[in-house]
Coordinates of C-alpha atoms in Angstrom, one line a residue:
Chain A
X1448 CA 49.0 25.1 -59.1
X1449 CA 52.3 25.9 -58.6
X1450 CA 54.8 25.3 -55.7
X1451 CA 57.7 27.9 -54.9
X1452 CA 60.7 27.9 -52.5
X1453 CA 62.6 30.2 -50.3
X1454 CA 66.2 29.8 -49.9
X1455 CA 65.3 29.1 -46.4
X1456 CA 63.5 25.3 -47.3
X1457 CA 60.1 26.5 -47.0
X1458 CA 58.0 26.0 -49.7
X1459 CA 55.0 27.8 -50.8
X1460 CA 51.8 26.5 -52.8
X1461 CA 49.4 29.0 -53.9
X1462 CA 45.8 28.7 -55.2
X1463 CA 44.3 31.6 -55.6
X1464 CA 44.6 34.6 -53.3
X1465 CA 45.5 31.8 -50.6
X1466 CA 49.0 30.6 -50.1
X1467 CA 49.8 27.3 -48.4
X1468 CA 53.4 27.1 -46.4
X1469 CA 55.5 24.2 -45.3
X1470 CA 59.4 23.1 -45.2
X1471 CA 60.8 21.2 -47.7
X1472 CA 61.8 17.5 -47.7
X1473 CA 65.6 18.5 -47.9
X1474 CA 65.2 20.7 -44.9
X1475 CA 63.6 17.8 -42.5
X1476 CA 66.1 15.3 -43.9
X1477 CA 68.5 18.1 -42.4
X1478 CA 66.5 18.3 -38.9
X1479 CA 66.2 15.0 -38.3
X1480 CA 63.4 13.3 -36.3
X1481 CA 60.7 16.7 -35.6
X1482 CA 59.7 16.3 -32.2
X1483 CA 57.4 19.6 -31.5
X1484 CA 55.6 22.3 -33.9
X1485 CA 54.8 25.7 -32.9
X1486 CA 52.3 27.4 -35.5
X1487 CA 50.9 31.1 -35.5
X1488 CA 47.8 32.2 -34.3
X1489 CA 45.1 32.5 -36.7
X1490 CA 44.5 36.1 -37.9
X1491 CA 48.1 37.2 -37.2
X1492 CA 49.0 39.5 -39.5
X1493 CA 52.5 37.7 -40.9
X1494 CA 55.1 39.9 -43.0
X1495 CA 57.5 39.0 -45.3
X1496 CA 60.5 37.1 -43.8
X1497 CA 59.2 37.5 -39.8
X1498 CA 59.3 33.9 -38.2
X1499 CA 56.0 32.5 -37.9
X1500 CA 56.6 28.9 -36.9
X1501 CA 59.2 26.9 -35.0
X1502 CA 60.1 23.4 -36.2
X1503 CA 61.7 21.0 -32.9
X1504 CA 63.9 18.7 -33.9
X1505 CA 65.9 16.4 -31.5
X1506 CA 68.3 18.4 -31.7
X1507 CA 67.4 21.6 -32.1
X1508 CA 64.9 24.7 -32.7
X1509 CA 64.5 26.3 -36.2
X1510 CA 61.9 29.2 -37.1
X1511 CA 60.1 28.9 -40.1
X1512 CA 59.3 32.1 -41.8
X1513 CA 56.9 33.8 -43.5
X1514 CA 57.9 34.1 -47.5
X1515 CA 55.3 36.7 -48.5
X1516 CA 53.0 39.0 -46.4
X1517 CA 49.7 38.1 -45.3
X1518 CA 47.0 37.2 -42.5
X1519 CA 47.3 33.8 -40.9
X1520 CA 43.9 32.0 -42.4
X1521 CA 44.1 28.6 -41.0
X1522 CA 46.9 26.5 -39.3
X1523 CA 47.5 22.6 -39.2
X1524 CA 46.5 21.2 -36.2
X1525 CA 47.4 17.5 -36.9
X1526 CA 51.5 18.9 -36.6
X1527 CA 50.5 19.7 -32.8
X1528 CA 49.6 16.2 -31.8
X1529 CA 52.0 14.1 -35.0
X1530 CA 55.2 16.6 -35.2
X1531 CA 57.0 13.5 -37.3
X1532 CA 54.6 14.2 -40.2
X1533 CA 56.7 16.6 -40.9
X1534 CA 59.5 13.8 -41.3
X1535 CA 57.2 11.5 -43.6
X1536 CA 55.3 13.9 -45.4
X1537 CA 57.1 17.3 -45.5
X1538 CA 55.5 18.6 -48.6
X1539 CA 52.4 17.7 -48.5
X1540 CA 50.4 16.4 -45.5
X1541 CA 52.4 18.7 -43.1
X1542 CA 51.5 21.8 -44.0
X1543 CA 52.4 24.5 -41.9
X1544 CA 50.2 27.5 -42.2
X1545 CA 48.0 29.3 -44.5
X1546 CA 47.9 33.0 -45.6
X1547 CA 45.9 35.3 -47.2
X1548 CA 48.1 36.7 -49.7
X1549 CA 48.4 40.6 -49.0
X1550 CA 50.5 41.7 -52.3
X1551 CA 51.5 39.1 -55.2
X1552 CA 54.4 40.7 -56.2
X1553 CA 56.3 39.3 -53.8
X1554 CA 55.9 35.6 -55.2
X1555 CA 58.0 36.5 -57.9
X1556 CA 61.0 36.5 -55.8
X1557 CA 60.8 33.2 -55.1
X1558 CA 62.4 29.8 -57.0
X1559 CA 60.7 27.8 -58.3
X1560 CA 61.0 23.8 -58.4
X1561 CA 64.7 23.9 -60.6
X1562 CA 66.0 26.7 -59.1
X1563 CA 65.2 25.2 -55.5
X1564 CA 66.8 21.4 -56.9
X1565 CA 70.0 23.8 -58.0
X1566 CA 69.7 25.7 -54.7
X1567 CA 70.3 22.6 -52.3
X1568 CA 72.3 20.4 -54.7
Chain B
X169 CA 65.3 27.9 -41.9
X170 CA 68.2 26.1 -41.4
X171 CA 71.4 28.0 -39.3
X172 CA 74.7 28.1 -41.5
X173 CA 77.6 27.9 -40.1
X174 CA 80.3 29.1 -42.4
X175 CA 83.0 29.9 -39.3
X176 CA 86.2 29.2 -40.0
X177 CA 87.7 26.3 -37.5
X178 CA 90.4 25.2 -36.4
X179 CA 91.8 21.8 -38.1
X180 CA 89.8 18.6 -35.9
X181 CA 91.0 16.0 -34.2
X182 CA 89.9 12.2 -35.5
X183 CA 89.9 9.5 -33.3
X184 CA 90.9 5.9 -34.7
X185 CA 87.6 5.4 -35.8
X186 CA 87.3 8.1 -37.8
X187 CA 87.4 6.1 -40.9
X188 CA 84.3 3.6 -39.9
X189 CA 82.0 6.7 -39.1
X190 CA 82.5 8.1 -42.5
X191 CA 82.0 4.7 -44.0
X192 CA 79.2 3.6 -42.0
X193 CA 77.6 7.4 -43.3
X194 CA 77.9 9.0 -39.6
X195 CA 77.1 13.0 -39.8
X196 CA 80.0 14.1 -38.7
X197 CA 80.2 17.7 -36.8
X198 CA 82.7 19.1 -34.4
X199 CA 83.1 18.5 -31.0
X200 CA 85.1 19.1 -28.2
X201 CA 87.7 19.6 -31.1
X202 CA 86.8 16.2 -32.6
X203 CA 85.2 15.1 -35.9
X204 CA 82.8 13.2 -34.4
X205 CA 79.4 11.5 -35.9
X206 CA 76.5 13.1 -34.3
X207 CA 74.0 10.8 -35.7
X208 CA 74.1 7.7 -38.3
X209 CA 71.5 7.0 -41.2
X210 CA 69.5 5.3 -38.5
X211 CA 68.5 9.5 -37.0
X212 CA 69.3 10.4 -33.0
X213 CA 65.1 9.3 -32.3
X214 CA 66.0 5.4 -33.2
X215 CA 69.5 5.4 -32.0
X216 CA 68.5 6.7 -28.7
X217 CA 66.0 4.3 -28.2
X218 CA 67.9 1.0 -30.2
X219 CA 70.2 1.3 -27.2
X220 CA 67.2 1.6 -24.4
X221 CA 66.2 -1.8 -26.9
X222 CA 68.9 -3.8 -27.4
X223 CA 72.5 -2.2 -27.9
X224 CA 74.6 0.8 -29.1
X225 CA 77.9 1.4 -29.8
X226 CA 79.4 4.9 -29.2
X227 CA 83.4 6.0 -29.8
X228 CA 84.3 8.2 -27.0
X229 CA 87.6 8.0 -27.7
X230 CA 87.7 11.4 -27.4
X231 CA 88.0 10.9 -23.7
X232 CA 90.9 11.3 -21.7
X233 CA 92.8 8.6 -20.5
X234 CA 95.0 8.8 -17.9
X235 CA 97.3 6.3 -15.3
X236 CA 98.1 7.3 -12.2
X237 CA 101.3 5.1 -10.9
X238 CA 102.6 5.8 -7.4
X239 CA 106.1 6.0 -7.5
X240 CA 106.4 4.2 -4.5
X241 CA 105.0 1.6 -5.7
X242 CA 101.8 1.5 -3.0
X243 CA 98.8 2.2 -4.7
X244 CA 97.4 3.9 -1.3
X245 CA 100.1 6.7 -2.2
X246 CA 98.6 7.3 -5.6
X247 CA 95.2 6.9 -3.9
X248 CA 96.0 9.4 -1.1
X249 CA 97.4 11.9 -3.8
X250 CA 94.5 11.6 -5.8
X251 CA 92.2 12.7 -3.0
X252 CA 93.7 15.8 -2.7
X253 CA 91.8 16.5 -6.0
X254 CA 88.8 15.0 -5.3
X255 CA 86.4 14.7 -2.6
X256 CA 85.7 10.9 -3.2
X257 CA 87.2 8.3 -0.8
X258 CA 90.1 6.8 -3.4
X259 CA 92.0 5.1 -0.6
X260 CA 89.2 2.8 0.2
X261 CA 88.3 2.1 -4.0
X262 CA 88.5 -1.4 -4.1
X263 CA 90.9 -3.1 -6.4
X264 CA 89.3 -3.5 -9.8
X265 CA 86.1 -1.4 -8.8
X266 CA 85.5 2.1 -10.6
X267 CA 84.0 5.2 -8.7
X268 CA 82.6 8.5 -10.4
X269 CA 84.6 11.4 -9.0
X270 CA 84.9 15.7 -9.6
X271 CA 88.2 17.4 -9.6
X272 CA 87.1 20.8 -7.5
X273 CA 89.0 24.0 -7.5
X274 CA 89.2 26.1 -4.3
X275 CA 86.1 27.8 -4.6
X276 CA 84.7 24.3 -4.4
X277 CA 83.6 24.6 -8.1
X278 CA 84.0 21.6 -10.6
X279 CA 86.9 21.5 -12.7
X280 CA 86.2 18.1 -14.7
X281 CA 84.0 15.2 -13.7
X282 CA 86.0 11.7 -14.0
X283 CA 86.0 7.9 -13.1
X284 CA 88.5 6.8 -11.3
X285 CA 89.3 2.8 -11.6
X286 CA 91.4 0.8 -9.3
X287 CA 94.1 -1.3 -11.2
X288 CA 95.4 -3.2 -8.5
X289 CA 98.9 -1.4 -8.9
X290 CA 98.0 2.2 -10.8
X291 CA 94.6 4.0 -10.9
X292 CA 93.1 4.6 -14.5
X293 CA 91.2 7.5 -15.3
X294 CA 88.8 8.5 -17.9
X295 CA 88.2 12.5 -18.3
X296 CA 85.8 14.6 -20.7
X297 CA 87.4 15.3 -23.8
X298 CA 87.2 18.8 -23.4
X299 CA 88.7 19.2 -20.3
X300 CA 91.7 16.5 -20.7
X301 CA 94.8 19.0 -21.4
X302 CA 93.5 21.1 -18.4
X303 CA 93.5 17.9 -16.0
X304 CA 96.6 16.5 -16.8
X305 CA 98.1 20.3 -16.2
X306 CA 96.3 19.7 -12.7
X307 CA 97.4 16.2 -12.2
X308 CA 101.1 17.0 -13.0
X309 CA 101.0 20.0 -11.5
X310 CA 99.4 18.5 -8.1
X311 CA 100.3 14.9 -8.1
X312 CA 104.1 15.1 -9.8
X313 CA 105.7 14.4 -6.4
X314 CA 104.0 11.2 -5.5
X315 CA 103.3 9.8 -9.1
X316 CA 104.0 8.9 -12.5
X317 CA 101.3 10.6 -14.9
X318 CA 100.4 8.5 -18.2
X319 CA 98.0 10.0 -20.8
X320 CA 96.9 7.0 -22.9
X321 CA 96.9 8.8 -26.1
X322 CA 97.2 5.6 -28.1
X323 CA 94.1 3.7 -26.7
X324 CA 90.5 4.3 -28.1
X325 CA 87.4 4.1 -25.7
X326 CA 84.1 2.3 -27.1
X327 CA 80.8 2.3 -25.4
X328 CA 78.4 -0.9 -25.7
X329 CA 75.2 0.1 -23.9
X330 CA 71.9 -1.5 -23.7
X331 CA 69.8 -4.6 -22.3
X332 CA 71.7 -6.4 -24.6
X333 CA 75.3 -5.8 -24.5
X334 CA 75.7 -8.3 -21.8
X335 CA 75.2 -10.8 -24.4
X336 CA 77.1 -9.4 -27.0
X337 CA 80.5 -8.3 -25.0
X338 CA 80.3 -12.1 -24.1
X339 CA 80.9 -13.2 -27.6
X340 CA 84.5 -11.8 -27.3
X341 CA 85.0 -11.8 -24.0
X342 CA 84.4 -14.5 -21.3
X343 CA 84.4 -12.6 -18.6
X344 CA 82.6 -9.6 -19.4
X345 CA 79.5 -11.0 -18.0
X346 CA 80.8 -11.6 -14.6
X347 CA 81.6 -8.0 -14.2
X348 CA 78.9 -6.0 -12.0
X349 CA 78.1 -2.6 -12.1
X350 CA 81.2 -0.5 -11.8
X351 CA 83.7 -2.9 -12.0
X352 CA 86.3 -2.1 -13.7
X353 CA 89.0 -4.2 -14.8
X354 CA 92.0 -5.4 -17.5
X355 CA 90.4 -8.0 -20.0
X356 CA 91.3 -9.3 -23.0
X357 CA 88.5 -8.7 -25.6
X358 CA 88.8 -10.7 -28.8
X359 CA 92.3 -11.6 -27.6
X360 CA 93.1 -7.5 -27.8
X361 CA 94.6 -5.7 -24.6
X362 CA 91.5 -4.1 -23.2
X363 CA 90.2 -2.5 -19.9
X364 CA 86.7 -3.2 -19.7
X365 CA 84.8 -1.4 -17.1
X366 CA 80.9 -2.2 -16.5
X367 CA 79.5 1.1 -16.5
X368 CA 78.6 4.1 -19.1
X369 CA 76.6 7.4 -19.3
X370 CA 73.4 6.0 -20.6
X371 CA 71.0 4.8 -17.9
X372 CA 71.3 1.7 -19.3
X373 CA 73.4 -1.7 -18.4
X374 CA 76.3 -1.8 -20.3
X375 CA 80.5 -1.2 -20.8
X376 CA 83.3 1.2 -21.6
X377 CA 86.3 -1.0 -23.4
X378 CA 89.3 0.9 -24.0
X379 CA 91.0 -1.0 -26.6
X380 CA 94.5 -0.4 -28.2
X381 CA 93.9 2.2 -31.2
X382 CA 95.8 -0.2 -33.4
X383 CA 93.2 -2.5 -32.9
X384 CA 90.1 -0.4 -32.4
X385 CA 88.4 -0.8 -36.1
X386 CA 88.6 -4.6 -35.9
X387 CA 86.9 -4.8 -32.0
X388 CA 84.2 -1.7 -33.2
X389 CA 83.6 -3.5 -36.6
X390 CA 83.1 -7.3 -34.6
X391 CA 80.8 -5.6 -32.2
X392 CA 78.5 -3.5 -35.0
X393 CA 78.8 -7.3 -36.8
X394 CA 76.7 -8.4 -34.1
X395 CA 72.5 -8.5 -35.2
X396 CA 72.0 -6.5 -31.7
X397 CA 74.3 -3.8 -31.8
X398 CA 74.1 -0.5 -34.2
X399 CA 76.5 2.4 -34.1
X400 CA 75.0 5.1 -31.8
X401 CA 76.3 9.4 -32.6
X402 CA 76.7 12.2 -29.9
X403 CA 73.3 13.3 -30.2
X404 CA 71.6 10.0 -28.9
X405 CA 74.2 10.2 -26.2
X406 CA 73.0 13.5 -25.4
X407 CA 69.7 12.7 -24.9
X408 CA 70.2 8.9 -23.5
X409 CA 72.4 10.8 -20.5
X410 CA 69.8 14.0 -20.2
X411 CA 66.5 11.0 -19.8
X412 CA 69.2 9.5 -17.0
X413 CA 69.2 12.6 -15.1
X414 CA 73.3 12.3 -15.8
X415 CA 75.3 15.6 -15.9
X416 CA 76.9 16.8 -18.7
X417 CA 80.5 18.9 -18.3
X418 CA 80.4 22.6 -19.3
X419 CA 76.2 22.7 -19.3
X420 CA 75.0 21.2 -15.9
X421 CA 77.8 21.5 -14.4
X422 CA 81.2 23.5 -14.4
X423 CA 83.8 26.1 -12.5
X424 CA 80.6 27.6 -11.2
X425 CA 78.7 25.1 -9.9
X426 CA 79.5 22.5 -6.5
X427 CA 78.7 19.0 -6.4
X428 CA 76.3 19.4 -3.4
X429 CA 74.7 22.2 -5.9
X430 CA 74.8 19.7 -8.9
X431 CA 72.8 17.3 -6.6
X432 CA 75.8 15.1 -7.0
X433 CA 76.5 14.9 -3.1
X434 CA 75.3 11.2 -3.6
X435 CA 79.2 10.7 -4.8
X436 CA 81.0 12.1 -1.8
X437 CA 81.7 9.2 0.5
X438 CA 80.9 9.7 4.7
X439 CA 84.9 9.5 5.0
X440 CA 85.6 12.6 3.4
X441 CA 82.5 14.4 5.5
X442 CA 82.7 16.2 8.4
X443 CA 82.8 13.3 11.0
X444 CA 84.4 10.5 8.3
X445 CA 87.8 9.2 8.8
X446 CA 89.5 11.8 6.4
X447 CA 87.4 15.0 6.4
X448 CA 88.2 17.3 3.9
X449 CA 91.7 17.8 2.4
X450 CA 90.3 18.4 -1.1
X451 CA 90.4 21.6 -2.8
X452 CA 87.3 23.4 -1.8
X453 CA 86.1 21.6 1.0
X454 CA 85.2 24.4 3.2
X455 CA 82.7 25.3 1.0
X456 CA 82.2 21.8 0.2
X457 CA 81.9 20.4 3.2
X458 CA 79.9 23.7 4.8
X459 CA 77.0 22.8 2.2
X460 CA 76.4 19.4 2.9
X461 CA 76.0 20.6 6.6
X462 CA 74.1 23.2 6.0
X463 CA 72.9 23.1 2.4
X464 CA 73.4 24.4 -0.6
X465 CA 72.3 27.8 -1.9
X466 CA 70.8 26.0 -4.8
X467 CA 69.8 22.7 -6.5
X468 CA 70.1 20.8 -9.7
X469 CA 66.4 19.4 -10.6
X470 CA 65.4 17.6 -12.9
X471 CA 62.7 19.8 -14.6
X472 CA 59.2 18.0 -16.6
X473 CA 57.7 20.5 -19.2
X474 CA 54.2 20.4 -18.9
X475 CA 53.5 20.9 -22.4
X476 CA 55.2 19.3 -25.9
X477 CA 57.6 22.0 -26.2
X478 CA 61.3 20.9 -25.7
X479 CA 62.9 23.6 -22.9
X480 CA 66.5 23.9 -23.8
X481 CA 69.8 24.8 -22.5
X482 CA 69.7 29.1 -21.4
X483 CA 65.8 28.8 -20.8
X484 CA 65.1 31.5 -17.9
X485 CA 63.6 29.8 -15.3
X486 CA 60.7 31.7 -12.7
X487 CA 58.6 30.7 -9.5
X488 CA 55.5 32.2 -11.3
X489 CA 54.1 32.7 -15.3
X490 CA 54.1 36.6 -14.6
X491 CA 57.2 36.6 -12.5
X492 CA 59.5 39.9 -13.4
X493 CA 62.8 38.3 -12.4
X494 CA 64.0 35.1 -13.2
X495 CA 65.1 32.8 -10.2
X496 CA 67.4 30.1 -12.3
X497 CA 68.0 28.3 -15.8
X498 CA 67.7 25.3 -17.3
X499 CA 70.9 23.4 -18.0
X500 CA 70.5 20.4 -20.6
X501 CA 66.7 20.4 -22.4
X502 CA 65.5 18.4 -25.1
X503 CA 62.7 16.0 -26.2
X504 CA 63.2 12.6 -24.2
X505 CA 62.4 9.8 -27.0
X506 CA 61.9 7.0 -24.1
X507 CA 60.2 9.5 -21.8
X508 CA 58.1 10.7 -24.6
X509 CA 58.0 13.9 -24.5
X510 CA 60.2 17.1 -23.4
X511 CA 62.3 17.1 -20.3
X512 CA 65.4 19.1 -19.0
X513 CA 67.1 19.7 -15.4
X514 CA 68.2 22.9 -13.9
X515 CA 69.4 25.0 -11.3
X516 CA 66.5 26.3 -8.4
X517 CA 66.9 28.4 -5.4
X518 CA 67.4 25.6 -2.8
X519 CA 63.9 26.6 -0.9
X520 CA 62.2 26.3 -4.0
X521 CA 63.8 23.0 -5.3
X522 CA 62.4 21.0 -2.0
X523 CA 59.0 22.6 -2.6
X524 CA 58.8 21.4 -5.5
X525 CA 55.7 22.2 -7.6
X526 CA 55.8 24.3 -11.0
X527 CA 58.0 26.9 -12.3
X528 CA 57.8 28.8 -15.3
X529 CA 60.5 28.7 -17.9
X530 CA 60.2 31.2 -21.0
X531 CA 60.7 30.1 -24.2
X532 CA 59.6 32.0 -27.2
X533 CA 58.4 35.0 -25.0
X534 CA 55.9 32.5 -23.3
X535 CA 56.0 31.2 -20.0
X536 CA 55.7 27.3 -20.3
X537 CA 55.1 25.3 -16.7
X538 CA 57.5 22.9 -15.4
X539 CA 57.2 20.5 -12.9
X540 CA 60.1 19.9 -10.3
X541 CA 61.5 16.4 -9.3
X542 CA 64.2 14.1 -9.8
X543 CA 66.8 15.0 -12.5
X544 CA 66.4 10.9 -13.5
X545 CA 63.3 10.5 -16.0
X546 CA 64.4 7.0 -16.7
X547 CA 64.6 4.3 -14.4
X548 CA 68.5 2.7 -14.8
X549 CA 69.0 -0.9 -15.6
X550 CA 72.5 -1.1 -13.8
X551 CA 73.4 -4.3 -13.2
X552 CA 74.6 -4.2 -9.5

C-alpha cells in the first residue's frame, strides 16, 4: 500500500479502487492546535482539486481538497467530536475522507514519500 | 492546503525583544508593522489557557507610549485638554489610577482606543500599535497649545497576566501587590525605572510594566525564569481578549463604529453626559451624546455559535436561516479554548440585539445559529 502527496499536504493512501485522504503531519504542525473539521457528505461526487473539507485551526480556516476524482464513500466521524486528532495523529487515525477512485491516472501526478520530504524541506 | 503568502513587505519593525522571541523559538509574523511572535513551541491552545492557569508574558511593546505634560504645570490643564479628545472624565482620573478611553472623530466614530494613566504631574498613555503615528498627529495637532507631547519610543511594554502574576511581579517588585485593579503607577521593578499599571487585555488579573528598552531582556528573561510564567504570542492574546468580550482596534471597532454602538458606553463617565458637570465638548458628542439618550442604531453582542464551527471575522450575519438580506457581521470569531468551543461578537440592528435570541450567520454557504448575549464569555478575575 502506498501513500502519495499533493503539494497541498494532503496525503492519499490507496487500496484498491478506494482511496483514503488526510493532511500531512507537516501541514498540522503548520495549523497549529485543529479546533473544528468539516467533512463532505457521503455520496458527493468530489473532482480533482474542488475543496472537500475544511480543517479549523485556532487561528484559522484551510480547505482541504480533493487530489483525484471520485464519490465520497465514507467520512471520519471521530474528527467531528476530537478535531485535535488531527494534531496527534495526522496520518493515520485522522483520516479525512474516503473516495471511490473515478480514473487512476490521475494518481500518477502525485509525489510520493521522497518527493513530498523534498517538497516541504 | 496551506495559504502562501509570497507578497513582498515592507522592512518590520522589532521591538527590544526581538532577539528573546527568536531565541525562545516564537513564530514570528507581521503585525501592525512589527515582527512579532504569534505563538511559541508551547501552540496558541496552551498559551491561551497557561495564562487563564497560572501566568503569561506578552511584549506589546509595540504599543504606543505617550506623556502628556501640561505646560503650565497643573495637571487639570493637560487633563482638560485631553478631554477634548475623548469622552472620558480625565479631570476627575485620580492621581495614579488608569482609565480606558476612545479618541472620537466628529462623526462620533473611533479613532484609537487608549488608557489614560494619571502621573500625579503628566498623564501617560498607552495606544494600539497601529494607530500610534496617527494619534500623536491628533494629540500635537489638538493638544500643542496646552501641552508638551512625549512619545516614549525608548521604553518597551510587557504584559504579565494570569491568577498568578500577583505572585510573581512580587518577586521584583514590593509593591506590585498592593496595586488594585487599574492602578497605575511609577515602580521600580528589579531596581529598573518602570510604570507598572494593574490592568491588561486578557480577562484575567494581571499588569502592564513598561520598562526602559535598555533593560527590557533582563526584566522579560527574570520574569519567564519564574516556574509560573511562559512567554504568551499574538494569537493567544487574540483569543484571551475575544473570550473577555474586549474589543479589538480595526475589527470590532474603528472610524465607523461609536462607543455607544461598540457597547462601550460603560466607559463614558455621567459628567461628560447630558446632565453631568461637563457635557459634551468631545469631538462627536452630538452624535455621541444623542445615542446614549436615545440609543444607538446598532449593538456590539457578543455572539455564541450553536454548533463547533468557529464564526470568523466578515461572517454575514441574518435574523433568520433563509433570510435574503443580511442584517450585520461578525467582528472578531474564533474557537474559545477556556469557553470550549466557538464564540465571536458582532454588530445587530439595536431592536434585534435586546431581543436577543438566534441569528443566522453564513459560513461556507450554510447558515449556522447564533445565540445573542453578552460580548464577555469569560468571567474576569480583576482584582478591584
Amino acid at each position: 500500500m502506498t501513500t502519495l502527496f499533493t503539494p497541498d499536504h494532503e496525503w492519499i493512501r490507496v487500496e484498491g479502487d478506494i482511496a483514503t485522504i488526510g493532511v500531512t503531519d507537516y501541514a498540522q504542525s503548520q495549523l497549529g492546535d485543529v479546533v473544528f473539521v468539516e467533512l463532505p457528505k457521503i455520496g458527493r461526487q468530489l473532482k480533482k482539486a474542488e475543496a472537500a473539507a475544511v480543517v479549523e485551526s485556532v487561528k484559522a480556516a484551510s480547505d482541504v481538497y480533493a487530489p483525484i476524482t471520485g464519490e465520497v464513500l465514507e467520512v471520519n466521524e471521530t474528527l467531528q467530536t476530537d478535531p485535535a486528532q488531527v494534531n496527534t495523529d495526522a496520518g493515520g487515525a485522522a483520516w479525512f475522507f474516503k473516495l471511490k477512485i473515478a480514473d487512476k491516472a490521475e494518481l500518477e501526478g502525485l509525489m510520493d514519500e521522497a518527493a513530498y520530504a523534498a517538497h516541504t524541506a | 492546503m496551506l495559504a502562501r503568502d509570497d507578497q513582498p513587505t515592507p522592512p518590520l519593525k522589532r521591538t527590544p525583544l526581538h532577539a528573546l522571541h527568536v531565541a525562545r523559538g516564537g513564530k514570528m509574523v507581521p503585525f501592525a508593522g512589527y515582527d512579532m511572535p504569534v505563538q511559541f513551541a508551547t501552540g496558541v491552545l496552551k498559551e491561551h489557557l497557561h495564562t487563564r492557569a497560572a501566568a503569561g508574558l506578552f511584549d506589546v511593546s509595540h504599543m504606543g507610549q505617550i506623556v502628556l505634560r501640561p505646560k503650565s504645570g497643573t495637571l487639570a490643564d493637560a487633563a482638560g485638554a485631553l478631554e477634548r479628545l475623548v469622552p472620558q472624565d480625565i479631570l476627575a482620573l485620580a492621581p495614579h489610577r488608569q482609565r480606558y478611553a476612545q479618541f472620537t472623530n466628529d462623526q462620533g466614530g473611533i479613532l484609537d482606543d487608549l488608557m489614560v494613566s494619571n502621573f500625579a504631574d503628566h498623564l501617560f498613555l498607552v495606544v494600539n500599535a497601529a494607530c500610534k503615528a496617527e494619534d500623536e498627529a491628533h494629540l500635537r495637532a489638538a493638544l500643542s497649545d496646552t501641552c508638551e507631547i512625549e512619545v516614549l519610543a525608548d521604553r518597551a511594554l510587557l504584559a504579565l497576566q494570569g491568577p498568578q502574576a500577583e505572585a510573581v511581579l512580587s518577586r521584583f517588585c514590593a509593591e506590585a501587590a498592593s496595586l488594585r485593579f487599574m492602578d497605575s503607577k511609577p515602580l521600580p521593578v528589579m531596581g529598573l525605572d518602570c510604570f507598572v499599571s494593574r490592568s491588561g487585555y486578557t480577562g484575567e488579573d494581571g499588569f502592564e510594566i513598561s520598562v526602559p528598552a535598555s533593560a527590557a531582556e533582563q526584566l522579560a528573561t527574570a520574569l519567564l525564569d519564574q516556574a509560573e510564567v511562559l512567554p504568551i504570542g499574538l494569537g493567544a492574546r487574540d483569543s484571551l481578549r475575544l473570550e473577555a468580550g474586549l474589543c479589538l482596534y480595526g475589527h470590532d471597532i474603528d472610524t465607523s463604529t461609536t462607543p455607544v454602538e461598540a457597547s462601550l458606553a460603560w466607559s463614558i463617565q455621567k459628567s461628560r453626559r447630558h446632565g453631568g458637570a461637563r457635557p459634551g465638548g468631545f469631538a462627536g458628542a452630538e452624535v455621541i451624546l444623542d445615542q446614549l439618550d436615545h440609543g444607538a442604531p446598532r449593538s456590539r453582542v457578543g455572539l455564541k455559535p450553536e454548533g463547533r464551527a468557529p464564526v470568523r471575522e466578515g461572517a454575514q450575519l441574518y435574523a433568520e436561516a433563509d433570510a435574503a438580506d443580511p442584517i450585520g457581521q461578525v467582528s472578531s470569531g474564533g474557537f474559545g479554548p477556556s469557553v470550549g468551543g466557538p464564540v465571536a461578537m458582532g454588530y445587530l440592528p439595536a431592536a434585534i440585539a435586546a431581543r436577543g435570541g438566534v441569528v443566522f450567520a453564513e459560513v461556507r454557504g450554510q447558515r449556522l445559529p447564533m445565540k445573542i448575549g453578552s460580548p464577555t464569555f469569560v468571567s474576569p478575575s480583576y482584582q478591584r
